Amino acid sequence: MINPRHINKNRYNITNIKLKLVLCCLVCISFSKVYSQRDSLRIIYTDVKQTDSVRFMALDTLFFKYYYKEPDSTLKAINYHKQLAEENNNKEEICKSLIRAALIYGPKREYEKCLRLFNDALVIAKELNKRNLEAIIISRKALLFQETYKYLEAVQSGNEALVIFRELKMNSEAAWVLQNLGSINLYLGNYDLALEYFQQYQTAHDTYNFPNDQSFAYNQELIGRVYLEKELYEDALIYFENALELYKSLQTKHGIQRCLKYLSQLYIQLNQLDKATDYAQKYLALSKELTFEWDILEAELILAEITSKTDISSALKQ
């Protein structure tokens, strides 16, 4: 006689195997989809039978889709882009390939190579009288100078790019430069000047109906930081709370984390220790989720500061 337990056990095993097979298939499909998209673009841009415009378009698509996620493999495509452009004596495409290579080397912290590529691209952009490309290159050089603590050069390049963007009515790019100039002055302690730049960004956002995206949320956060430094805590509170809600709607965890930190510090200054504790605990939890060791330590220090202030307050009441 067959034991019913064995039947149930066999059914359970069969079900498990089916589930594993389905899961495996889903993973394989997802994996193959990623590679088929990239490979299909590679097939197009390496196909000599295709027109040059189609091949360059495929290279454009590949760059914008993969340069952040897969910089090394994207760099190979950029080298191919440059080679193809040189074969066709297409200087604008050569310029674009140089800019894109620089954008890969910057995050790798190969700053000298990055700057050299930007400078080479700038020579071509000026030769072609492509003012839009010229402004884009100069604005990216400003970021590079900022990253390498060359603030005078960063401000000079930023202002130069801003003039061209405004001349060409490239309003979103001009607003982006304004925000970067504000960030530099915030770091340098020029709080009134920083606030002026951030407010100019805000005006451009409202005038040209820019979306309430991460850049807008970040600008709200930056204004909050200026007011925090100027010890205008009530004003800072408004902007940090606005930024936090925007980051939450955009599901931007890094932005949420920063706002939680600033709000915990802000409520300490306002002597509202219960709210400070709540934000500091949320800051600690999110820092652990994101595995940022420095932020975990900072959150623990903030909580320790709150505890010490609470103990002193309790002792004085007694």
PDB file of C-alpha atoms in Angstrom:
ATOM      1  CA  MET A   1       0.000   0.000   0.000  1.00  0.00           C
ATOM      2  CA  ILE A   2       1.274   3.472  -0.915  1.00  0.00           C
ATOM      3  CA  ASN A   3       1.846   5.760   2.013  1.00  0.00           C
ATOM      4  CA  PRO A   4      -0.159   9.032   1.535  1.00  0.00           C
ATOM      5  CA  ARG A   5       2.671  10.934   3.187  1.00  0.00           C
ATOM      6  CA  HIS A   6       4.995   9.878   0.375  1.00  0.00           C
ATOM      7  CA  ILE A   7       2.485  11.101  -2.213  1.00  0.00           C
ATOM      8  CA  ASN A   8       2.226  14.519  -0.507  1.00  0.00           C
ATOM      9  CA  LYS A   9       5.988  14.682  -0.157  1.00  0.00           C
ATOM     10  CA  ASN A  10       6.464  13.903  -3.847  1.00  0.00           C
ATOM     11  CA  ARG A  11       3.891  16.520  -4.799  1.00  0.00           C
ATOM     12  CA  TYR A  12       5.700  19.047  -2.601  1.00  0.00           C
ATOM     13  CA  ASN A  13       9.033  18.227  -4.270  1.00  0.00           C
ATOM     14  CA  ILE A  14       7.525  18.478  -7.754  1.00  0.00           C
ATOM     15  CA  THR A  15       5.980  21.852  -6.875  1.00  0.00           C
ATOM     16  CA  ASN A  16       9.318  23.075  -5.542  1.00  0.00           C
ATOM     17  CA  ILE A  17      11.098  21.973  -8.716  1.00  0.00           C
ATOM     18  CA  LYS A  18       8.502  23.762 -10.871  1.00  0.00           C
ATOM     19  CA  LEU A  19       8.867  26.956  -8.863  1.00  0.00           C
ATOM     20  CA  LYS A  20      12.667  26.818  -9.160  1.00  0.00           C
ATOM     21  CA  LEU A  21      12.432  26.263 -12.913  1.00  0.00           C
ATOM     22  CA  VAL A  22      10.058  29.208 -13.340  1.00  0.00           C
ATOM     23  CA  LEU A  23      12.326  31.437 -11.243  1.00  0.00           C
ATOM     24  CA  CYS A  24      15.383  30.316 -13.209  1.00  0.00           C
ATOM     25  CA  CYS A  25      13.620  31.081 -16.486  1.00  0.00           C
ATOM     26  CA  LEU A  26      12.631  34.550 -15.278  1.00  0.00           C
ATOM     27  CA  VAL A  27      16.200  35.322 -14.245  1.00  0.00           C
ATOM     28  CA  CYS A  28      17.549  34.048 -17.564  1.00  0.00           C
ATOM     29  CA  ILE A  29      14.996  36.069 -19.535  1.00  0.00           C
ATOM     30  CA  SER A  30      15.876  39.241 -17.594  1.00  0.00           C
ATOM     31  CA  PHE A  31      19.608  38.584 -18.003  1.00  0.00           C
ATOM     32  CA  SER A  32      19.320  37.859 -21.703  1.00  0.00           C
ATOM     33  CA  LYS A  33      17.159  40.947 -22.228  1.00  0.00           C
ATOM     34  CA  VAL A  34      19.899  43.219 -20.835  1.00  0.00           C
ATOM     35  CA  TYR A  35      22.523  41.606 -23.016  1.00  0.00           C
ATOM     36  CA  SER A  36      20.310  41.444 -26.107  1.00  0.00           C
ATOM     37  CA  GLN A  37      19.651  45.213 -25.888  1.00  0.00           C
ATOM     38  CA  ARG A  38      23.325  46.069 -25.604  1.00  0.00           C
ATOM     39  CA  ASP A  39      24.405  43.493 -28.180  1.00  0.00           C
ATOM     40  CA  SER A  40      21.739  44.585 -30.654  1.00  0.00           C
ATOM     41  CA  LEU A  41      23.060  48.150 -30.448  1.00  0.00           C
ATOM     42  CA  ARG A  42      26.612  46.866 -30.940  1.00  0.00           C
ATOM     43  CA  ILE A  43      25.506  44.926 -34.026  1.00  0.00           C
ATOM     44  CA  ILE A  44      24.006  48.116 -35.472  1.00  0.00           C
ATOM     45  CA  TYR A  45      26.943  50.465 -34.833  1.00  0.00           C
ATOM     46  CA  THR A  46      29.523  47.952 -36.111  1.00  0.00           C
ATOM     47  CA  ASP A  47      27.518  47.161 -39.272  1.00  0.00           C
ATOM     48  CA  VAL A  48      29.244  48.928 -42.181  1.00  0.00           C
ATOM     49  CA  LYS A  49      26.115  48.468 -44.295  1.00  0.00           C
ATOM     50  CA  GLN A  50      24.195  50.846 -42.031  1.00  0.00           C
ATOM     51  CA  THR A  51      24.275  54.592 -42.704  1.00  0.00           C
ATOM     52  CA  ASP A  52      26.594  56.651 -40.510  1.00  0.00           C
ATOM     53  CA  SER A  53      23.663  58.488 -38.933  1.00  0.00           C
ATOM     54  CA  VAL A  54      22.090  55.192 -37.832  1.00  0.00           C
ATOM     55  CA  ARG A  55      25.400  53.927 -36.438  1.00  0.00           C
ATOM     56  CA  PHE A  56      25.987  57.148 -34.489  1.00  0.00           C
ATOM     57  CA  MET A  57      22.410  57.022 -33.215  1.00  0.00           C
ATOM     58  CA  ALA A  58      23.001  53.490 -31.888  1.00  0.00           C
ATOM     59  CA  LEU A  59      26.176  54.704 -30.148  1.00  0.00           C
ATOM     60  CA  ASP A  60      24.226  57.600 -28.606  1.00  0.00           C
ATOM     61  CA  THR A  61      21.583  55.229 -27.276  1.00  0.00           C
ATOM     62  CA  LEU A  62      24.146  52.832 -25.841  1.00  0.00           C
ATOM     63  CA  PHE A  63      26.035  55.621 -24.079  1.00  0.00           C
ATOM     64  CA  PHE A  64      23.044  57.174 -22.348  1.00  0.00           C
ATOM     65  CA  LYS A  65      21.670  53.780 -21.353  1.00  0.00           C
ATOM     66  CA  TYR A  66      24.823  52.141 -20.015  1.00  0.00           C
ATOM     67  CA  TYR A  67      27.565  54.686 -19.192  1.00  0.00           C
ATOM     68  CA  TYR A  68      26.584  54.905 -15.525  1.00  0.00           C
ATOM     69  CA  LYS A  69      25.877  51.188 -14.967  1.00  0.00           C
ATOM     70  CA  GLU A  70      28.647  49.721 -17.139  1.00  0.00           C
ATOM     71  CA  PRO A  71      31.359  52.386 -17.607  1.00  0.00           C
ATOM     72  CA  ASP A  72      34.153  50.046 -18.739  1.00  0.00           C
ATOM     73  CA  SER A  73      32.206  48.349 -21.512  1.00  0.00           C
ATOM     74  CA  THR A  74      30.726  51.721 -22.506  1.00  0.00           C
ATOM     75  CA  LEU A  75      34.257  53.127 -22.829  1.00  0.00           C
ATOM     76  CA  LYS A  76      35.005  50.522 -25.509  1.00  0.00           C
ATOM     77  CA  ALA A  77      31.982  51.740 -27.458  1.00  0.00           C
ATOM     78  CA  ILE A  78      33.147  55.350 -27.035  1.00  0.00           C
ATOM     79  CA  ASN A  79      36.555  54.429 -28.486  1.00  0.00           C
ATOM     80  CA  TYR A  80      34.759  52.855 -31.440  1.00  0.00           C
ATOM     81  CA  HIS A  81      32.646  56.031 -31.745  1.00  0.00           C
ATOM     82  CA  LYS A  82      35.801  58.162 -31.971  1.00  0.00           C
ATOM     83  CA  GLN A  83      37.381  55.816 -34.525  1.00  0.00           C
ATOM     84  CA  LEU A  84      34.253  55.847 -36.692  1.00  0.00           C
ATOM     85  CA  ALA A  85      34.030  59.642 -36.473  1.00  0.00           C
ATOM     86  CA  GLU A  86      37.693  60.046 -37.454  1.00  0.00           C
ATOM     87  CA  GLU A  87      37.239  57.712 -40.444  1.00  0.00           C
ATOM     88  CA  ASN A  88      34.399  59.957 -41.618  1.00  0.00           C
ATOM     89  CA  ASN A  89      36.197  63.176 -40.659  1.00  0.00           C
ATOM     90  CA  ASN A  90      33.108  64.076 -38.589  1.00  0.00           C
ATOM     91  CA  LYS A  91      34.537  66.569 -36.104  1.00  0.00           C
ATOM     92  CA  GLU A  92      31.288  67.074 -34.182  1.00  0.00           C
ATOM     93  CA  GLU A  93      31.058  63.348 -33.475  1.00  0.00           C
ATOM     94  CA  ILE A  94      34.763  63.308 -32.506  1.00  0.00           C
ATOM     95  CA  CYS A  95      33.978  66.115 -30.055  1.00  0.00           C
ATOM     96  CA  LYS A  96      31.035  64.177 -28.593  1.00  0.00           C
ATOM     97  CA  SER A  97      33.153  61.038 -28.156  1.00  0.00           C
ATOM     98  CA  LEU A  98      35.816  63.032 -26.273  1.00  0.00           C
ATOM     99  CA  ILE A  99      33.206  64.552 -23.949  1.00  0.00           C
ATOM    100  CA  ARG A 100      31.736  61.124 -23.231  1.00  0.00           C
ATOM    101  CA  ALA A 101      35.123  59.591 -22.503  1.00  0.00           C
ATOM    102  CA  ALA A 102      35.793  62.440 -20.053  1.00  0.00           C
ATOM    103  CA  LEU A 103      32.465  61.728 -18.338  1.00  0.00           C
ATOM    104  CA  ILE A 104      33.618  58.124 -17.829  1.00  0.00           C
ATOM    105  CA  TYR A 105      37.079  59.012 -16.476  1.00  0.00           C
ATOM    106  CA  GLY A 106      35.797  61.676 -14.042  1.00  0.00           C
ATOM    107  CA  PRO A 107      34.005  59.252 -11.681  1.00  0.00           C
ATOM    108  CA  LYS A 108      37.055  56.964 -11.933  1.00  0.00           C
ATOM    109  CA  ARG A 109      39.034  59.890 -10.452  1.00  0.00           C
ATOM    110  CA  GLU A 110      41.391  59.960 -13.392  1.00  0.00           C
ATOM    111  CA  TYR A 111      41.179  63.729 -13.290  1.00  0.00           C
ATOM    112  CA  GLU A 112      44.150  64.642 -15.485  1.00  0.00           C
ATOM    113  CA  LYS A 113      42.910  62.416 -18.315  1.00  0.00           C
ATOM    114  CA  CYS A 114      39.398  63.778 -17.843  1.00  0.00           C
ATOM    115  CA  LEU A 115      40.594  67.402 -18.065  1.00  0.00           C
ATOM    116  CA  ARG A 116      42.750  66.646 -21.113  1.00  0.00           C
ATOM    117  CA  LEU A 117      39.769  65.124 -22.926  1.00  0.00           C
ATOM    118  CA  PHE A 118      37.562  68.117 -22.082  1.00  0.00           C
ATOM    119  CA  ASN A 119      40.234  70.511 -23.347  1.00  0.00           C
ATOM    120  CA  ASP A 120      40.644  68.551 -26.602  1.00  0.00           C
ATOM    121  CA  ALA A 121      36.867  68.583 -27.085  1.00  0.00           C
ATOM    122  CA  LEU A 122      36.733  72.318 -26.363  1.00  0.00           C
ATOM    123  CA  VAL A 123      39.262  73.063 -29.112  1.00  0.00           C
ATOM    124  CA  ILE A 124      37.053  71.237 -31.642  1.00  0.00           C
ATOM    125  CA  ALA A 125      33.834  72.858 -30.376  1.00  0.00           C
ATOM    126  CA  LYS A 126      35.363  76.334 -30.796  1.00  0.00           C
ATOM    127  CA  GLU A 127      36.702  75.414 -34.244  1.00  0.00           C
ATOM    128  CA  LEU A 128      33.202  74.318 -35.294  1.00  0.00           C
ATOM    129  CA  ASN A 129      31.637  77.350 -33.571  1.00  0.00           C
ATOM    130  CA  LYS A 130      29.296  75.019 -31.689  1.00  0.00           C
ATOM    131  CA  ARG A 131      28.449  77.296 -28.784  1.00  0.00           C
ATOM    132  CA  ASN A 132      26.148  74.761 -27.152  1.00  0.00           C
ATOM    133  CA  LEU A 133      28.886  72.122 -27.029  1.00  0.00           C
ATOM    134  CA  GLU A 134      31.358  74.745 -25.865  1.00  0.00           C
ATOM    135  CA  ALA A 135      29.117  75.690 -22.922  1.00  0.00           C
ATOM    136  CA  ILE A 136      28.467  72.052 -21.997  1.00  0.00           C
ATOM    137  CA  ILE A 137      32.202  71.299 -21.920  1.00  0.00           C
ATOM    138  CA  ILE A 138      33.022  74.395 -19.855  1.00  0.00           C
ATOM    139  CA  SER A 139      30.248  73.615 -17.360  1.00  0.00           C
ATOM    140  CA  ARG A 140      31.551  70.049 -16.940  1.00  0.00           C
ATOM    141  CA  LYS A 141      35.061  71.427 -16.428  1.00  0.00           C
ATOM    142  CA  ALA A 142      33.620  73.593 -13.638  1.00  0.00           C
ATOM    143  CA  LEU A 143      32.351  70.446 -11.918  1.00  0.00           C
ATOM    144  CA  LEU A 144      35.734  68.800 -12.360  1.00  0.00           C
ATOM    145  CA  PHE A 145      37.479  71.805 -10.786  1.00  0.00           C
ATOM    146  CA  GLN A 146      34.992  71.713  -7.931  1.00  0.00           C
ATOM    147  CA  GLU A 147      35.658  68.008  -7.409  1.00  0.00           C
ATOM    148  CA  THR A 148      39.422  68.682  -7.235  1.00  0.00           C
ATOM    149  CA  TYR A 149      39.027  71.688  -4.849  1.00  0.00           C
ATOM    150  CA  LYS A 150      40.072  74.266  -7.463  1.00  0.00           C
ATOM    151  CA  TYR A 151      37.274  76.633  -6.528  1.00  0.00           C
ATOM    152  CA  LEU A 152      38.523  79.765  -8.319  1.00  0.00           C
ATOM    153  CA  GLU A 153      38.726  77.848 -11.610  1.00  0.00           C
ATOM    154  CA  ALA A 154      35.334  76.263 -10.879  1.00  0.00           C
ATOM    155  CA  VAL A 155      33.671  79.651 -10.394  1.00  0.00           C
ATOM    156  CA  GLN A 156      35.354  81.127 -13.489  1.00  0.00           C
ATOM    157  CA  SER A 157      34.302  78.194 -15.686  1.00  0.00           C
ATOM    158  CA  GLY A 158      30.808  78.190 -14.221  1.00  0.00           C
ATOM    159  CA  ASN A 159      30.293  81.881 -14.956  1.00  0.00           C
ATOM    160  CA  GLU A 160      31.668  81.462 -18.477  1.00  0.00           C
ATOM    161  CA  ALA A 161      29.273  78.585 -19.189  1.00  0.00           C
ATOM    162  CA  LEU A 162      26.369  80.502 -17.646  1.00  0.00           C
ATOM    163  CA  VAL A 163      26.839  83.431 -20.043  1.00  0.00           C
ATOM    164  CA  ILE A 164      26.710  81.116 -23.081  1.00  0.00           C
ATOM    165  CA  PHE A 165      23.727  79.096 -21.824  1.00  0.00           C
ATOM    166  CA  ARG A 166      21.777  82.292 -21.254  1.00  0.00           C
ATOM    167  CA  GLU A 167      22.792  83.654 -24.647  1.00  0.00           C
ATOM    168  CA  LEU A 168      21.482  80.446 -26.296  1.00  0.00           C
ATOM    169  CA  LYS A 169      18.383  80.398 -24.037  1.00  0.00           C
ATOM    170  CA  MET A 170      19.369  76.952 -22.736  1.00  0.00           C
ATOM    171  CA  ASN A 171      17.383  77.642 -19.584  1.00  0.00           C
ATOM    172  CA  SER A 172      17.581  74.295 -17.803  1.00  0.00           C
ATOM    173  CA  GLU A 173      21.354  74.121 -18.317  1.00  0.00           C
ATOM    174  CA  ALA A 174      21.743  77.699 -17.050  1.00  0.00           C
ATOM    175  CA  ALA A 175      19.719  76.830 -13.941  1.00  0.00           C
ATOM    176  CA  TRP A 176      21.911  73.778 -13.335  1.00  0.00           C
ATOM    177  CA  VAL A 177      25.034  75.999 -13.445  1.00  0.00           C
ATOM    178  CA  LEU A 178      23.428  78.458 -11.008  1.00  0.00           C
ATOM    179  CA  GLN A 179      22.875  75.623  -8.555  1.00  0.00           C
ATOM    180  CA  ASN A 180      26.493  74.471  -8.880  1.00  0.00           C
ATOM    181  CA  LEU A 181      27.791  78.005  -8.321  1.00  0.00           C
ATOM    182  CA  GLY A 182      25.620  78.198  -5.226  1.00  0.00           C
ATOM    183  CA  SER A 183      27.031  74.891  -3.956  1.00  0.00           C
ATOM    184  CA  ILE A 184      30.604  76.174  -4.317  1.00  0.00           C
ATOM    185  CA  ASN A 185      29.819  79.337  -2.361  1.00  0.00           C
ATOM    186  CA  LEU A 186      27.989  77.338   0.314  1.00  0.00           C
ATOM    187  CA  TYR A 187      31.097  75.218   0.788  1.00  0.00           C
ATOM    188  CA  LEU A 188      33.284  78.357   0.936  1.00  0.00           C
ATOM    189  CA  GLY A 189      31.026  79.958   3.568  1.00  0.00           C
ATOM    190  CA  ASN A 190      29.710  82.707   1.277  1.00  0.00           C
ATOM    191  CA  TYR A 191      26.162  82.077   2.483  1.00  0.00           C
ATOM    192  CA  ASP A 192      24.431  85.191   1.138  1.00  0.00           C
ATOM    193  CA  LEU A 193      25.934  84.689  -2.324  1.00  0.00           C
ATOM    194  CA  ALA A 194      25.045  80.994  -2.248  1.00  0.00           C
ATOM    195  CA  LEU A 195      21.462  81.858  -1.327  1.00  0.00           C
ATOM    196  CA  GLU A 196      21.302  84.313  -4.234  1.00  0.00           C
ATOM    197  CA  TYR A 197      22.294  81.573  -6.697  1.00  0.00           C
ATOM    198  CA  PHE A 198      19.819  79.081  -5.238  1.00  0.00           C
ATOM    199  CA  GLN A 199      17.018  81.653  -5.402  1.00  0.00           C
ATOM    200  CA  GLN A 200      17.903  82.393  -9.039  1.00  0.00           C
ATOM    201  CA  TYR A 201      17.593  78.659  -9.720  1.00  0.00           C
ATOM    202  CA  GLN A 202      14.202  78.718  -7.963  1.00  0.00           C
ATOM    203  CA  THR A 203      13.057  81.636 -10.131  1.00  0.00           C
ATOM    204  CA  ALA A 204      14.126  79.813 -13.314  1.00  0.00           C
ATOM    205  CA  HIS A 205      12.302  76.687 -12.117  1.00  0.00           C
ATOM    206  CA  ASP A 206       9.062  78.620 -11.603  1.00  0.00           C
ATOM    207  CA  THR A 207       9.408  80.740 -14.768  1.00  0.00           C
ATOM    208  CA  TYR A 208      10.102  77.887 -17.178  1.00  0.00           C
ATOM    209  CA  ASN A 209       7.937  75.258 -15.443  1.00  0.00           C
ATOM    210  CA  PHE A 210      10.755  72.805 -14.765  1.00  0.00           C
ATOM    211  CA  PRO A 211       9.575  69.515 -13.205  1.00  0.00           C
ATOM    212  CA  ASN A 212       9.758  68.955  -9.444  1.00  0.00           C
ATOM    213  CA  ASP A 213      12.597  66.487  -9.917  1.00  0.00           C
ATOM    214  CA  GLN A 214      15.682  65.577  -7.883  1.00  0.00           C
ATOM    215  CA  SER A 215      17.412  68.797  -8.901  1.00  0.00           C
ATOM    216  CA  PHE A 216      14.530  70.853  -7.510  1.00  0.00           C
ATOM    217  CA  ALA A 217      14.460  68.780  -4.311  1.00  0.00           C
ATOM    218  CA  TYR A 218      18.217  69.254  -3.964  1.00  0.00           C
ATOM    219  CA  ASN A 219      17.821  73.025  -4.354  1.00  0.00           C
ATOM    220  CA  GLN A 220      15.294  73.041  -1.505  1.00  0.00           C
ATOM    221  CA  GLU A 221      17.779  71.083   0.594  1.00  0.00           C
ATOM    222  CA  LEU A 222      20.602  73.498  -0.277  1.00  0.00           C
ATOM    223  CA  ILE A 223      18.551  76.537   0.752  1.00  0.00           C
ATOM    224  CA  GLY A 224      17.787  74.738   4.020  1.00  0.00           C
ATOM    225  CA  ARG A 225      21.520  74.238   4.563  1.00  0.00           C
ATOM    226  CA  VAL A 226      22.195  77.953   4.021  1.00  0.00           C
ATOM    227  CA  TYR A 227      19.572  78.906   6.617  1.00  0.00           C
ATOM    228  CA  LEU A 228      20.923  76.270   8.999  1.00  0.00           C
ATOM    229  CA  GLU A 229      24.413  77.775   8.726  1.00  0.00           C
ATOM    230  CA  LYS A 230      22.972  81.271   9.232  1.00  0.00           C
ATOM    231  CA  GLU A 231      21.135  79.937  12.341  1.00  0.00           C
ATOM    232  CA  LEU A 232      17.743  80.853  10.853  1.00  0.00           C
ATOM    233  CA  TYR A 233      16.266  77.602  12.076  1.00  0.00           C
ATOM    234  CA  GLU A 234      12.572  78.187  11.383  1.00  0.00           C
ATOM    235  CA  ASP A 235      13.351  79.077   7.762  1.00  0.00           C
ATOM    236  CA  ALA A 236      15.656  76.054   7.436  1.00  0.00           C
ATOM    237  CA  LEU A 237      12.889  73.793   8.780  1.00  0.00           C
ATOM    238  CA  ILE A 238      10.502  74.771   5.973  1.00  0.00           C
ATOM    239  CA  TYR A 239      12.988  73.938   3.225  1.00  0.00           C
ATOM    240  CA  PHE A 240      14.250  70.678   4.739  1.00  0.00           C
ATOM    241  CA  GLU A 241      10.689  69.426   5.202  1.00  0.00           C
ATOM    242  CA  ASN A 242       9.864  70.388   1.592  1.00  0.00           C
ATOM    243  CA  ALA A 243      12.981  68.594   0.343  1.00  0.00           C
ATOM    244  CA  LEU A 244      12.217  65.505   2.427  1.00  0.00           C
ATOM    245  CA  GLU A 245       8.698  65.184   1.014  1.00  0.00           C
ATOM    246  CA  LEU A 246      10.000  65.603  -2.541  1.00  0.00           C
ATOM    247  CA  TYR A 247      12.719  62.986  -2.034  1.00  0.00           C
ATOM    248  CA  LYS A 248      10.134  60.586  -0.604  1.00  0.00           C
ATOM    249  CA  SER A 249       7.860  61.074  -3.629  1.00  0.00           C
ATOM    250  CA  LEU A 250      10.856  60.448  -5.907  1.00  0.00           C
ATOM    251  CA  GLN A 251      12.021  57.493  -3.761  1.00  0.00           C
ATOM    252  CA  THR A 252      15.513  59.009  -3.525  1.00  0.00           C
ATOM    253  CA  LYS A 253      16.987  57.337  -0.463  1.00  0.00           C
ATOM    254  CA  HIS A 254      20.239  59.311  -0.400  1.00  0.00           C
ATOM    255  CA  GLY A 255      18.322  62.584  -0.392  1.00  0.00           C
ATOM    256  CA  ILE A 256      15.965  61.311   2.302  1.00  0.00           C
ATOM    257  CA  GLN A 257      18.966  60.278   4.391  1.00  0.00           C
ATOM    258  CA  ARG A 258      20.595  63.720   4.178  1.00  0.00           C
ATOM    259  CA  CYS A 259      17.372  65.508   5.139  1.00  0.00           C
ATOM    260  CA  LEU A 260      16.873  63.211   8.130  1.00  0.00           C
ATOM    261  CA  LYS A 261      20.359  64.141   9.324  1.00  0.00           C
ATOM    262  CA  TYR A 262      19.814  67.887   8.923  1.00  0.00           C
ATOM    263  CA  LEU A 263      16.382  67.762  10.560  1.00  0.00           C
ATOM    264  CA  SER A 264      17.789  65.903  13.578  1.00  0.00           C
ATOM    265  CA  GLN A 265      20.509  68.569  13.916  1.00  0.00           C
ATOM    266  CA  LEU A 266      17.968  71.337  13.424  1.00  0.00           C
ATOM    267  CA  TYR A 267      15.631  70.094  16.147  1.00  0.00           C
ATOM    268  CA  ILE A 268      18.569  69.863  18.554  1.00  0.00           C
ATOM    269  CA  GLN A 269      19.140  73.585  17.982  1.00  0.00           C
ATOM    270  CA  LEU A 270      15.426  74.222  18.531  1.00  0.00           C
ATOM    271  CA  ASN A 271      15.677  72.150  21.752  1.00  0.00           C
ATOM    272  CA  GLN A 272      12.897  69.844  20.570  1.00  0.00           C
ATOM    273  CA  LEU A 273      14.733  66.699  21.582  1.00  0.00           C
ATOM    274  CA  ASP A 274      11.884  64.218  21.022  1.00  0.00           C
ATOM    275  CA  LYS A 275      11.663  65.217  17.349  1.00  0.00           C
ATOM    276  CA  ALA A 276      15.454  65.294  17.109  1.00  0.00           C
ATOM    277  CA  THR A 277      15.569  61.716  18.432  1.00  0.00           C
ATOM    278  CA  ASP A 278      12.901  60.539  15.993  1.00  0.00           C
ATOM    279  CA  TYR A 279      14.769  61.933  12.969  1.00  0.00           C
ATOM    280  CA  ALA A 280      18.159  60.725  14.232  1.00  0.00           C
ATOM    281  CA  GLN A 281      16.833  57.170  14.681  1.00  0.00           C
ATOM    282  CA  LYS A 282      15.394  57.219  11.153  1.00  0.00           C
ATOM    283  CA  TYR A 283      18.725  58.583   9.885  1.00  0.00           C
ATOM    284  CA  LEU A 284      20.572  55.733  11.625  1.00  0.00           C
ATOM    285  CA  ALA A 285      18.190  53.066  10.276  1.00  0.00           C
ATOM    286  CA  LEU A 286      18.468  54.300   6.681  1.00  0.00           C
ATOM    287  CA  SER A 287      22.257  54.643   6.959  1.00  0.00           C
ATOM    288  CA  LYS A 288      22.445  51.004   8.043  1.00  0.00           C
ATOM    289  CA  GLU A 289      20.229  50.001   5.116  1.00  0.00           C
ATOM    290  CA  LEU A 290      22.515  51.878   2.716  1.00  0.00           C
ATOM    291  CA  THR A 291      25.605  50.546   4.570  1.00  0.00           C
ATOM    292  CA  PHE A 292      27.238  53.967   4.866  1.00  0.00           C
ATOM    293  CA  GLU A 293      29.679  53.515   7.735  1.00  0.00           C
ATOM    294  CA  TRP A 294      30.452  57.211   8.152  1.00  0.00           C
ATOM    295  CA  ASP A 295      26.754  58.138   8.319  1.00  0.00           C
ATOM    296  CA  ILE A 296      26.089  55.334  10.807  1.00  0.00           C
ATOM    297  CA  LEU A 297      28.780  56.795  13.059  1.00  0.00           C
ATOM    298  CA  GLU A 298      27.438  60.325  12.595  1.00  0.00           C
ATOM    299  CA  ALA A 299      23.889  59.227  13.445  1.00  0.00           C
ATOM    300  CA  GLU A 300      25.143  57.504  16.598  1.00  0.00           C
ATOM    301  CA  LEU A 301      27.018  60.679  17.594  1.00  0.00           C
ATOM    302  CA  ILE A 302      23.867  62.758  17.096  1.00  0.00           C
ATOM    303  CA  LEU A 303      21.881  60.342  19.268  1.00  0.00           C
ATOM    304  CA  ALA A 304      24.616  60.485  21.931  1.00  0.00           C
ATOM    305  CA  GLU A 305      24.447  64.299  21.886  1.00  0.00           C
ATOM    306  CA  ILE A 306      20.656  64.173  22.308  1.00  0.00           C
ATOM    307  CA  THR A 307      21.021  61.727  25.213  1.00  0.00           C
ATOM    308  CA  SER A 308      23.523  63.980  26.971  1.00  0.00           C
ATOM    309  CA  LYS A 309      21.240  67.002  26.569  1.00  0.00           C
ATOM    310  CA  THR A 310      18.251  64.982  27.816  1.00  0.00           C
ATOM    311  CA  ASP A 311      20.208  63.837  30.894  1.00  0.00           C
ATOM    312  CA  ILE A 312      21.277  67.409  31.695  1.00  0.00           C
ATOM    313  CA  SER A 313      17.706  68.656  31.262  1.00  0.00           C
ATOM    314  CA  SER A 314      16.385  65.894  33.565  1.00  0.00           C
ATOM    315  CA  ALA A 315      19.041  66.638  36.176  1.00  0.00           C
ATOM    316  CA  LEU A 316      18.199  70.363  36.188  1.00  0.00           C
ATOM    317  CA  LYS A 317      14.487  69.601  36.660  1.00  0.00           C
ATOM    318  CA  GLN A 318      15.314  67.482  39.717  1.00  0.00           C
TER     319      GLN A 318
END
